[in-house]
PDB file of C-alpha atoms and ligand atoms in Angstrom:
ATOM      1  CA  UNK Y   1      -9.216-184.878-204.766  1.00 87.00           C
ATOM      2  CA  UNK Y   2      -8.212-187.960-206.840  1.00 93.00           C
ATOM      3  CA  UNK Y   3      -6.615-190.927-204.867  1.00 95.00           C
ATOM      4  CA  UNK Y   4      -4.102-193.375-206.303  1.00 97.00           C
ATOM      5  CA  UNK Y   5      -3.993-196.677-204.247  1.00 97.00           C
ATOM      6  CA  UNK Y   6      -0.227-197.108-204.038  1.00 97.00           C
ATOM      7  CA  UNK Y   7       0.704-200.852-203.670  1.00 95.00           C
ATOM      8  CA  UNK Y   8       3.183-200.005-200.652  1.00 95.00           C
ATOM      9  CA  UNK Y   9       1.377-197.017-199.107  1.00 96.00           C
ATOM     10  CA  UNK Y  10      -2.398-197.633-199.802  1.00 95.00           C
ATOM     11  CA  UNK Y  11      -4.785-194.915-200.975  1.00 95.00           C
ATOM     12  CA  UNK Y  12      -2.996-191.370-201.161  1.00 97.00           C
ATOM     13  CA  UNK Y  13      -3.904-188.022-202.554  1.00 96.00           C
ATOM     14  CA  UNK Y  14      -2.798-187.456-206.162  1.00 95.00           C
ATOM     15  CA  UNK Y  15      -0.684-184.308-204.729  1.00 95.00           C
ATOM     16  CA  UNK Y  16       1.817-186.925-203.501  1.00 97.00           C
ATOM     17  CA  UNK Y  17       2.518-188.229-206.879  1.00 97.00           C
ATOM     18  CA  UNK Y  18       4.359-186.715-209.782  1.00 97.00           C
ATOM     19  CA  UNK Y  19       3.505-187.692-213.423  1.00 96.00           C
ATOM     20  CA  UNK Y  20       6.500-189.155-215.303  1.00 95.00           C
ATOM     21  CA  UNK Y  21       5.444-189.917-218.858  1.00 92.00           C
ATOM     22  CA  UNK Y  22       3.474-192.312-221.036  1.00 91.00           C
ATOM     23  CA  UNK Y  23       4.298-195.872-220.039  1.00 91.00           C
ATOM     24  CA  UNK Y  24       5.809-196.877-223.493  1.00 87.00           C
ATOM     25  CA  UNK Y  25       9.271-198.348-224.065  1.00 85.00           C
ATOM     26  CA  UNK Y  26      12.085-195.967-224.960  1.00 89.00           C
ATOM     27  CA  UNK Y  27      13.658-196.589-228.260  1.00 94.00           C
ATOM     28  CA  UNK Y  28      17.250-197.855-228.434  1.00 95.00           C
ATOM     29  CA  UNK Y  29      20.090-195.198-228.189  1.00 93.00           C
ATOM     30  CA  UNK Y  30      20.877-195.997-231.941  1.00 96.00           C
ATOM     31  CA  UNK Y  31      17.313-196.112-233.229  1.00 96.00           C
ATOM     32  CA  UNK Y  32      16.289-193.990-236.391  1.00 97.00           C
ATOM     33  CA  UNK Y  33      15.384-190.344-236.132  1.00 96.00           C
ATOM     34  CA  UNK Y  34      12.088-191.364-237.351  1.00 96.00           C
ATOM     35  CA  UNK Y  35      11.605-193.843-234.363  1.00 95.00           C
ATOM     36  CA  UNK Y  36      12.675-190.964-231.873  1.00 95.00           C
ATOM     37  CA  UNK Y  37      10.571-188.439-233.684  1.00 95.00           C
ATOM     38  CA  UNK Y  38       7.429-190.702-232.905  1.00 92.00           C
ATOM     39  CA  UNK Y  39       8.390-191.533-229.306  1.00 91.00           C
ATOM     40  CA  UNK Y  40       9.102-187.713-228.546  1.00 91.00           C
ATOM     41  CA  UNK Y  41       6.374-185.845-230.408  1.00 92.00           C
ATOM     42  CA  UNK Y  42       3.792-188.224-231.634  1.00 90.00           C
ATOM     43  CA  UNK Y  43       1.250-189.224-228.942  1.00 86.00           C
ATOM     44  CA  UNK Y  44      -1.429-191.449-229.226  1.00 87.00           C
ATOM     45  CA  UNK Y  45      -3.375-189.317-226.821  1.00 90.00           C
ATOM     46  CA  UNK Y  46      -6.298-191.823-226.260  1.00 94.00           C
ATOM     47  CA  UNK Y  47      -9.796-190.945-224.926  1.00 97.00           C
ATOM     48  CA  UNK Y  48      -9.796-193.998-222.688  1.00 97.00           C
ATOM     49  CA  UNK Y  49      -7.292-196.076-220.887  1.00 97.00           C
ATOM     50  CA  UNK Y  50      -3.706-194.839-220.833  1.00 96.00           C
ATOM     51  CA  UNK Y  51      -0.682-196.511-219.374  1.00 96.00           C
ATOM     52  CA  UNK Y  52       1.321-193.838-217.512  1.00 96.00           C
ATOM     53  CA  UNK Y  53       4.405-193.832-215.249  1.00 96.00           C
ATOM     54  CA  UNK Y  54       4.096-192.008-211.793  1.00 97.00           C
ATOM     55  CA  UNK Y  55       6.481-191.389-209.058  1.00 98.00           C
ATOM     56  CA  UNK Y  56       5.398-191.646-205.385  1.00 98.00           C
ATOM     57  CA  UNK Y  57       7.597-188.845-204.601  1.00 96.00           C
ATOM     58  CA  UNK Y  58       5.928-187.613-201.310  1.00 97.00           C
ATOM     59  CA  UNK Y  59       5.414-191.170-200.248  1.00 97.00           C
ATOM     60  CA  UNK Y  60       7.570-194.518-200.562  1.00 97.00           C
ATOM     61  CA  UNK Y  61       9.364-192.798-203.449  1.00 96.00           C
ATOM     62  CA  UNK Y  62       8.868-195.803-205.900  1.00 95.00           C
ATOM     63  CA  UNK Y  63       7.986-195.582-209.659  1.00 95.00           C
ATOM     64  CA  UNK Y  64       4.298-196.924-210.344  1.00 96.00           C
ATOM     65  CA  UNK Y  65       2.824-197.914-213.598  1.00 96.00           C
ATOM     66  CA  UNK Y  66      -0.683-196.690-213.661  1.00 97.00           C
ATOM     67  CA  UNK Y  67      -3.553-197.400-216.106  1.00 97.00           C
ATOM     68  CA  UNK Y  68      -5.877-194.444-216.033  1.00 97.00           C
ATOM     69  CA  UNK Y  69      -9.006-193.934-218.099  1.00 97.00           C
ATOM     70  CA  UNK Y  70      -8.473-190.375-219.643  1.00 96.00           C
ATOM     71  CA  UNK Y  71     -12.224-189.711-219.889  1.00 97.00           C
ATOM     72  CA  UNK Y  72     -13.310-190.747-216.305  1.00 96.00           C
ATOM     73  CA  UNK Y  73      -9.938-190.727-214.261  1.00 94.00           C
ATOM     74  CA  UNK Y  74     -10.997-194.165-213.161  1.00 96.00           C
ATOM     75  CA  UNK Y  75      -7.572-196.039-212.214  1.00 97.00           C
ATOM     76  CA  UNK Y  76      -8.038-199.384-214.016  1.00 97.00           C
ATOM     77  CA  UNK Y  77      -4.545-200.907-212.811  1.00 97.00           C
ATOM     78  CA  UNK Y  78      -1.607-199.927-210.674  1.00 96.00           C
ATOM     79  CA  UNK Y  79       1.483-201.804-209.998  1.00 95.00           C
ATOM     80  CA  UNK Y  80       5.186-201.181-208.886  1.00 94.00           C
ATOM     81  CA  UNK Y  81       7.557-200.634-211.840  1.00 91.00           C
ATOM     82  CA  UNK Y  82      10.339-202.617-210.344  1.00 82.00           C
ATOM     83  CA  UNK Y  83      10.155-206.301-211.234  1.00 75.00           C
ATOM     84  CA  UNK Y  84       8.812-208.603-208.324  1.00 68.00           C
ATOM     85  CA  UNK Y  85      12.342-210.248-208.004  1.00 65.00           C
ATOM     86  CA  UNK Y  86      13.480-206.768-206.595  1.00 63.00           C
ATOM     87  CA  UNK Y  87      10.667-205.954-204.232  1.00 59.00           C
ATOM     88  CA  UNK Y  88      12.200-207.894-201.125  1.00 54.00           C
TER      89      UNK Y  88
ATOM     90  CA  UNK M   1      32.821-183.521-184.225  1.00 65.00           C
ATOM     91  CA  UNK M   2      30.590-180.602-185.180  1.00 75.00           C
ATOM     92  CA  UNK M   3      28.245-178.978-182.503  1.00 81.00           C
ATOM     93  CA  UNK M   4      24.663-179.632-183.246  1.00 84.00           C
ATOM     94  CA  UNK M   5      22.745-176.662-183.203  1.00 87.00           C
ATOM     95  CA  UNK M   6      18.604-176.674-183.443  1.00 92.00           C
ATOM     96  CA  UNK M   7      17.377-174.885-186.470  1.00 93.00           C
ATOM     97  CA  UNK M   8      14.736-173.390-184.003  1.00 92.00           C
ATOM     98  CA  UNK M   9      17.315-172.271-181.311  1.00 87.00           C
ATOM     99  CA  UNK M  10      16.507-168.574-181.807  1.00 85.00           C
ATOM    100  CA  UNK M  11      12.963-168.764-182.315  1.00 87.00           C
ATOM    101  CA  UNK M  12      11.070-166.332-180.456  1.00 83.00           C
ATOM    102  CA  UNK M  13       8.052-168.747-179.700  1.00 83.00           C
ATOM    103  CA  UNK M  14      10.360-171.252-177.995  1.00 78.00           C
ATOM    104  CA  UNK M  15      10.207-169.636-174.663  1.00 68.00           C
ATOM    105  CA  UNK M  16       9.649-171.861-171.762  1.00 64.00           C
ATOM    106  CA  UNK M  17       5.861-172.283-170.854  1.00 60.00           C
ATOM    107  CA  UNK M  18       4.716-170.281-173.877  1.00 60.00           C
ATOM    108  CA  UNK M  19       1.079-170.579-174.615  1.00 61.00           C
ATOM    109  CA  UNK M  20      -0.708-169.345-177.795  1.00 62.00           C
ATOM    110  CA  UNK M  21      -4.432-168.997-178.492  1.00 60.00           C
ATOM    111  CA  UNK M  22      -7.413-169.716-176.293  1.00 55.00           C
ATOM    112  CA  UNK M  23      -6.724-171.062-172.911  1.00 57.00           C
ATOM    113  CA  UNK M  24      -8.733-174.164-172.350  1.00 54.00           C
ATOM    114  CA  UNK M  25      -9.936-175.390-168.883  1.00 55.00           C
ATOM    115  CA  UNK M  26      -7.338-177.707-167.643  1.00 62.00           C
ATOM    116  CA  UNK M  27      -4.375-178.924-169.864  1.00 69.00           C
ATOM    117  CA  UNK M  28      -3.628-177.493-173.305  1.00 79.00           C
ATOM    118  CA  UNK M  29      -5.219-179.615-176.059  1.00 90.00           C
ATOM    119  CA  UNK M  30      -1.883-179.571-177.996  1.00 94.00           C
ATOM    120  CA  UNK M  31       1.576-179.810-176.993  1.00 93.00           C
ATOM    121  CA  UNK M  32       4.413-178.878-179.327  1.00 93.00           C
ATOM    122  CA  UNK M  33       8.041-179.711-178.887  1.00 93.00           C
ATOM    123  CA  UNK M  34      11.390-180.430-180.776  1.00 94.00           C
ATOM    124  CA  UNK M  35      13.216-183.759-180.041  1.00 92.00           C
ATOM    125  CA  UNK M  36      16.795-183.383-180.081  1.00 88.00           C
ATOM    126  CA  UNK M  37      19.499-184.434-180.395  1.00 88.00           C
ATOM    127  CA  UNK M  38      18.364-187.281-182.586  1.00 93.00           C
ATOM    128  CA  UNK M  39      20.263-189.696-184.757  1.00 96.00           C
ATOM    129  CA  UNK M  40      18.690-190.345-188.070  1.00 97.00           C
ATOM    130  CA  UNK M  41      20.133-192.691-190.650  1.00 98.00           C
ATOM    131  CA  UNK M  42      18.471-193.736-193.859  1.00 98.00           C
ATOM    132  CA  UNK M  43      19.149-197.203-195.074  1.00 98.00           C
ATOM    133  CA  UNK M  44      18.503-198.047-198.661  1.00 97.00           C
ATOM    134  CA  UNK M  45      19.024-201.708-199.874  1.00 96.00           C
ATOM    135  CA  UNK M  46      20.259-202.573-203.284  1.00 94.00           C
ATOM    136  CA  UNK M  47      17.534-204.094-205.688  1.00 90.00           C
ATOM    137  CA  UNK M  48      18.489-207.573-205.098  1.00 92.00           C
ATOM    138  CA  UNK M  49      19.545-207.533-201.490  1.00 95.00           C
ATOM    139  CA  UNK M  50      16.458-206.187-199.811  1.00 94.00           C
ATOM    140  CA  UNK M  51      15.749-209.231-197.733  1.00 94.00           C
ATOM    141  CA  UNK M  52      19.325-209.704-196.739  1.00 96.00           C
ATOM    142  CA  UNK M  53      19.561-205.879-195.831  1.00 97.00           C
ATOM    143  CA  UNK M  54      16.256-205.944-193.628  1.00 97.00           C
ATOM    144  CA  UNK M  55      17.812-209.003-191.602  1.00 97.00           C
ATOM    145  CA  UNK M  56      21.139-207.500-190.900  1.00 98.00           C
ATOM    146  CA  UNK M  57      19.494-203.905-190.210  1.00 98.00           C
ATOM    147  CA  UNK M  58      16.956-205.396-187.723  1.00 98.00           C
ATOM    148  CA  UNK M  59      19.855-207.419-186.082  1.00 97.00           C
ATOM    149  CA  UNK M  60      22.261-204.321-185.726  1.00 97.00           C
ATOM    150  CA  UNK M  61      19.511-202.359-184.163  1.00 97.00           C
ATOM    151  CA  UNK M  62      18.209-205.395-181.934  1.00 97.00           C
ATOM    152  CA  UNK M  63      14.532-204.748-183.213  1.00 98.00           C
ATOM    153  CA  UNK M  64      12.103-206.382-185.354  1.00 97.00           C
ATOM    154  CA  UNK M  65      11.876-205.562-188.868  1.00 97.00           C
ATOM    155  CA  UNK M  66       8.730-203.355-189.387  1.00 98.00           C
ATOM    156  CA  UNK M  67       5.975-203.949-191.863  1.00 97.00           C
ATOM    157  CA  UNK M  68       5.594-201.516-194.799  1.00 97.00           C
ATOM    158  CA  UNK M  69       4.720-197.868-193.144  1.00 98.00           C
ATOM    159  CA  UNK M  70       5.011-199.063-189.695  1.00 98.00           C
ATOM    160  CA  UNK M  71       7.801-198.827-187.192  1.00 98.00           C
ATOM    161  CA  UNK M  72       9.386-201.029-184.335  1.00 98.00           C
ATOM    162  CA  UNK M  73      10.840-199.597-181.314  1.00 97.00           C
ATOM    163  CA  UNK M  74      12.006-199.793-177.859  1.00 96.00           C
ATOM    164  CA  UNK M  75      12.469-197.003-175.272  1.00 93.00           C
ATOM    165  CA  UNK M  76      15.370-195.196-177.063  1.00 96.00           C
ATOM    166  CA  UNK M  77      15.257-195.948-180.877  1.00 97.00           C
ATOM    167  CA  UNK M  78      12.982-197.084-183.666  1.00 98.00           C
ATOM    168  CA  UNK M  79      13.169-198.677-187.139  1.00 98.00           C
ATOM    169  CA  UNK M  80      10.782-197.411-189.523  1.00 98.00           C
ATOM    170  CA  UNK M  81       9.947-198.931-193.031  1.00 98.00           C
ATOM    171  CA  UNK M  82       9.187-196.112-195.370  1.00 98.00           C
ATOM    172  CA  UNK M  83       9.653-197.660-198.917  1.00 96.00           C
ATOM    173  CA  UNK M  84      10.365-200.882-200.553  1.00 94.00           C
ATOM    174  CA  UNK M  85      13.694-201.654-199.257  1.00 95.00           C
ATOM    175  CA  UNK M  86      14.194-198.284-197.546  1.00 97.00           C
ATOM    176  CA  UNK M  87      14.138-197.815-193.641  1.00 98.00           C
ATOM    177  CA  UNK M  88      15.227-195.095-191.322  1.00 98.00           C
ATOM    178  CA  UNK M  89      16.590-195.746-187.908  1.00 98.00           C
ATOM    179  CA  UNK M  90      15.905-192.847-185.494  1.00 98.00           C
ATOM    180  CA  UNK M  91      16.879-192.717-181.788  1.00 97.00           C
ATOM    181  CA  UNK M  92      18.788-190.900-179.183  1.00 94.00           C
ATOM    182  CA  UNK M  93      22.435-190.274-179.586  1.00 89.00           C
ATOM    183  CA  UNK M  94      24.321-193.368-178.628  1.00 92.00           C
ATOM    184  CA  UNK M  95      21.320-195.637-178.924  1.00 96.00           C
ATOM    185  CA  UNK M  96      21.549-195.977-182.824  1.00 97.00           C
ATOM    186  CA  UNK M  97      24.798-197.288-184.279  1.00 97.00           C
ATOM    187  CA  UNK M  98      27.110-194.792-185.981  1.00 96.00           C
ATOM    188  CA  UNK M  99      26.479-194.380-189.753  1.00 97.00           C
ATOM    189  CA  UNK M 100      30.149-195.645-190.250  1.00 97.00           C
ATOM    190  CA  UNK M 101      29.371-198.913-187.955  1.00 97.00           C
ATOM    191  CA  UNK M 102      26.065-199.545-189.797  1.00 98.00           C
ATOM    192  CA  UNK M 103      27.631-198.888-193.377  1.00 98.00           C
ATOM    193  CA  UNK M 104      30.165-201.685-192.246  1.00 98.00           C
ATOM    194  CA  UNK M 105      27.564-204.027-191.136  1.00 98.00           C
ATOM    195  CA  UNK M 106      25.488-203.545-194.399  1.00 98.00           C
ATOM    196  CA  UNK M 107      28.552-203.556-196.786  1.00 97.00           C
ATOM    197  CA  UNK M 108      27.492-204.882-200.086  1.00 96.00           C
ATOM    198  CA  UNK M 109      23.791-205.032-199.431  1.00 97.00           C
ATOM    199  CA  UNK M 110      22.562-201.482-198.662  1.00 98.00           C
ATOM    200  CA  UNK M 111      23.765-197.761-198.587  1.00 98.00           C
ATOM    201  CA  UNK M 112      23.692-195.578-195.349  1.00 98.00           C
ATOM    202  CA  UNK M 113      23.300-191.797-195.251  1.00 98.00           C
ATOM    203  CA  UNK M 114      23.368-189.744-192.067  1.00 97.00           C
ATOM    204  CA  UNK M 115      20.459-187.593-191.854  1.00 97.00           C
ATOM    205  CA  UNK M 116      20.869-186.269-188.284  1.00 95.00           C
ATOM    206  CA  UNK M 117      21.911-182.758-189.252  1.00 94.00           C
ATOM    207  CA  UNK M 118      19.488-182.626-192.257  1.00 96.00           C
ATOM    208  CA  UNK M 119      16.216-183.011-190.320  1.00 97.00           C
ATOM    209  CA  UNK M 120      14.471-181.477-187.737  1.00 97.00           C
ATOM    210  CA  UNK M 121      12.070-183.685-185.297  1.00 97.00           C
ATOM    211  CA  UNK M 122       8.868-181.991-183.990  1.00 97.00           C
ATOM    212  CA  UNK M 123       6.352-183.628-181.798  1.00 97.00           C
ATOM    213  CA  UNK M 124       2.736-182.807-181.749  1.00 97.00           C
ATOM    214  CA  UNK M 125       1.067-184.318-178.587  1.00 96.00           C
ATOM    215  CA  UNK M 126      -2.490-184.184-177.119  1.00 95.00           C
ATOM    216  CA  UNK M 127      -6.218-184.814-177.799  1.00 94.00           C
ATOM    217  CA  UNK M 128      -6.278-182.245-180.577  1.00 95.00           C
ATOM    218  CA  UNK M 129      -3.187-183.321-182.171  1.00 97.00           C
ATOM    219  CA  UNK M 130      -4.726-185.084-184.977  1.00 97.00           C
ATOM    220  CA  UNK M 131      -7.001-182.102-185.764  1.00 96.00           C
ATOM    221  CA  UNK M 132      -4.204-179.568-185.700  1.00 97.00           C
ATOM    222  CA  UNK M 133      -2.042-181.824-188.013  1.00 98.00           C
ATOM    223  CA  UNK M 134      -4.996-182.501-190.297  1.00 97.00           C
ATOM    224  CA  UNK M 135      -4.782-178.701-191.447  1.00 98.00           C
ATOM    225  CA  UNK M 136      -1.675-179.406-193.212  1.00 97.00           C
ATOM    226  CA  UNK M 137      -1.838-183.184-194.061  1.00 97.00           C
ATOM    227  CA  UNK M 138      -4.102-185.118-196.328  1.00 94.00           C
ATOM    228  CA  UNK M 139      -3.634-188.470-194.634  1.00 96.00           C
ATOM    229  CA  UNK M 140      -6.460-189.975-192.627  1.00 95.00           C
ATOM    230  CA  UNK M 141      -5.116-189.506-189.127  1.00 96.00           C
ATOM    231  CA  UNK M 142      -7.947-191.266-187.154  1.00 94.00           C
ATOM    232  CA  UNK M 143      -6.344-194.093-184.878  1.00 95.00           C
ATOM    233  CA  UNK M 144      -8.468-196.636-187.089  1.00 95.00           C
ATOM    234  CA  UNK M 145      -6.395-195.739-190.270  1.00 95.00           C
ATOM    235  CA  UNK M 146      -3.107-194.343-188.754  1.00 97.00           C
ATOM    236  CA  UNK M 147      -2.834-196.374-185.399  1.00 98.00           C
ATOM    237  CA  UNK M 148       0.174-195.975-183.092  1.00 98.00           C
ATOM    238  CA  UNK M 149       3.279-197.366-184.634  1.00 98.00           C
ATOM    239  CA  UNK M 150       2.523-196.020-187.962  1.00 98.00           C
ATOM    240  CA  UNK M 151       5.194-194.419-189.930  1.00 98.00           C
ATOM    241  CA  UNK M 152       5.296-193.088-193.446  1.00 98.00           C
ATOM    242  CA  UNK M 153       6.594-190.373-195.925  1.00 98.00           C
ATOM    243  CA  UNK M 154       3.726-187.731-196.703  1.00 98.00           C
ATOM    244  CA  UNK M 155       3.257-184.095-197.008  1.00 97.00           C
ATOM    245  CA  UNK M 156       2.969-181.342-194.688  1.00 97.00           C
ATOM    246  CA  UNK M 157       1.605-178.643-196.860  1.00 95.00           C
ATOM    247  CA  UNK M 158       4.057-178.479-199.762  1.00 94.00           C
ATOM    248  CA  UNK M 159       6.657-179.922-197.620  1.00 96.00           C
ATOM    249  CA  UNK M 160       7.727-183.531-197.559  1.00 96.00           C
ATOM    250  CA  UNK M 161       7.860-185.064-194.188  1.00 98.00           C
ATOM    251  CA  UNK M 162       8.303-188.506-192.368  1.00 98.00           C
ATOM    252  CA  UNK M 163       5.257-188.748-190.100  1.00 98.00           C
ATOM    253  CA  UNK M 164       4.871-191.307-187.075  1.00 98.00           C
ATOM    254  CA  UNK M 165       2.474-191.829-184.431  1.00 98.00           C
ATOM    255  CA  UNK M 166       4.464-192.772-181.374  1.00 97.00           C
ATOM    256  CA  UNK M 167       1.633-193.227-178.746  1.00 97.00           C
ATOM    257  CA  UNK M 168      -2.051-193.043-177.804  1.00 97.00           C
ATOM    258  CA  UNK M 169      -2.062-189.535-176.381  1.00 95.00           C
ATOM    259  CA  UNK M 170      -1.772-189.391-179.476  1.00 97.00           C
ATOM    260  CA  UNK M 171       1.960-187.992-180.128  1.00 97.00           C
ATOM    261  CA  UNK M 172       2.906-187.632-183.829  1.00 98.00           C
ATOM    262  CA  UNK M 173       6.480-187.044-184.690  1.00 98.00           C
ATOM    263  CA  UNK M 174       7.428-185.009-187.836  1.00 98.00           C
ATOM    264  CA  UNK M 175      10.702-185.322-189.379  1.00 98.00           C
ATOM    265  CA  UNK M 176      11.107-182.391-191.740  1.00 98.00           C
ATOM    266  CA  UNK M 177      13.810-180.685-193.870  1.00 97.00           C
ATOM    267  CA  UNK M 178      15.794-178.560-191.541  1.00 96.00           C
ATOM    268  CA  UNK M 179      15.371-175.608-193.754  1.00 96.00           C
ATOM    269  CA  UNK M 180      11.667-175.965-193.378  1.00 97.00           C
ATOM    270  CA  UNK M 181      11.550-176.337-189.660  1.00 96.00           C
ATOM    271  CA  UNK M 182      10.508-172.588-188.730  1.00 95.00           C
ATOM    272  CA  UNK M 183       7.795-172.772-191.504  1.00 96.00           C
ATOM    273  CA  UNK M 184       6.433-176.162-190.100  1.00 97.00           C
ATOM    274  CA  UNK M 185       6.897-175.132-186.383  1.00 96.00           C
ATOM    275  CA  UNK M 186       5.054-171.762-186.957  1.00 95.00           C
ATOM    276  CA  UNK M 187       2.347-173.469-189.103  1.00 97.00           C
ATOM    277  CA  UNK M 188       1.705-175.940-186.130  1.00 96.00           C
ATOM    278  CA  UNK M 189       1.652-173.288-183.667  1.00 93.00           C
ATOM    279  CA  UNK M 190      -0.914-171.478-185.703  1.00 93.00           C
ATOM    280  CA  UNK M 191      -3.103-174.608-186.403  1.00 95.00           C
ATOM    281  CA  UNK M 192      -2.944-175.576-182.714  1.00 93.00           C
ATOM    282  CA  UNK M 193      -4.006-172.006-181.522  1.00 89.00           C
ATOM    283  CA  UNK M 194      -7.715-172.500-181.367  1.00 89.00           C
ATOM    284  CA  UNK M 195      -7.431-175.898-179.180  1.00 90.00           C
ATOM    285  CA  UNK M 196      -4.934-174.351-176.608  1.00 89.00           C
ATOM    286  CA  UNK M 197      -1.299-174.828-177.163  1.00 88.00           C
ATOM    287  CA  UNK M 198       1.585-175.394-174.969  1.00 87.00           C
ATOM    288  CA  UNK M 199       5.267-175.268-176.271  1.00 87.00           C
ATOM    289  CA  UNK M 200       7.627-177.091-174.309  1.00 85.00           C
ATOM    290  CA  UNK M 201      11.235-176.438-174.651  1.00 79.00           C
TER     291      UNK M 201
HETATM  292 ZN1  LIG I   1       3.765-195.442-202.084  1.00 54.45          ZN
END
């Protein structure tokens, strides 16, 4: 099974994590319909590095940003989503 | 105060001295028991008050503050770090402050949720305890990787649990949702059957 190395928990099976979404920024609430259309429906779907939000729901329960190669499943980067000043 | 009743109180396997499976020469290689009554408080610090919450929490429990996914304990209680700014205080009734008292101590820096009624605590102990658990848990349970004093959230089959290694027997403690207690208990009993199982009531 694929493993992700959680910054808090260390290497864990992928089955402990839940995929959130592509790690792009969310449009402002009053953004145009065209911007929301692009955010909701028009994915880049890259063959290669892809930044993603994952939730370690069966572990430390924090959100992580993972850069994952969609061709090889190699994890290129993994970090806690919360800013460093909030990590205690 | 409501009477605390075990989720397994009526379980047919929970008869004194009950053994399942092969009988090994000498002691059973796995002992299974429920630990109760137990007080379980979950403490979650606010984003900017993690350090402060940790100091006050450790002070209130008269324990050191554990490293991530570790526990600090004395004879009657323990404190586990199970996430960034998230801890569980687990212990015998009376050994851990009440939720209300801890809430007052941590006012403004953390929330306190009493999980005592919401979890069932099971203990799996003995030379084959790790091999029993490994049938349902993906963690590396070898002592080199999950030594005594480890405590973490992980999975038992499809069920979330908080798993701790309490001693070198080794003894593992599983905190599971009360509603899954029967499933986990039966799955453990079945997993341990090949090693020889003793259920202690
Ligand atoms: Zn984690």
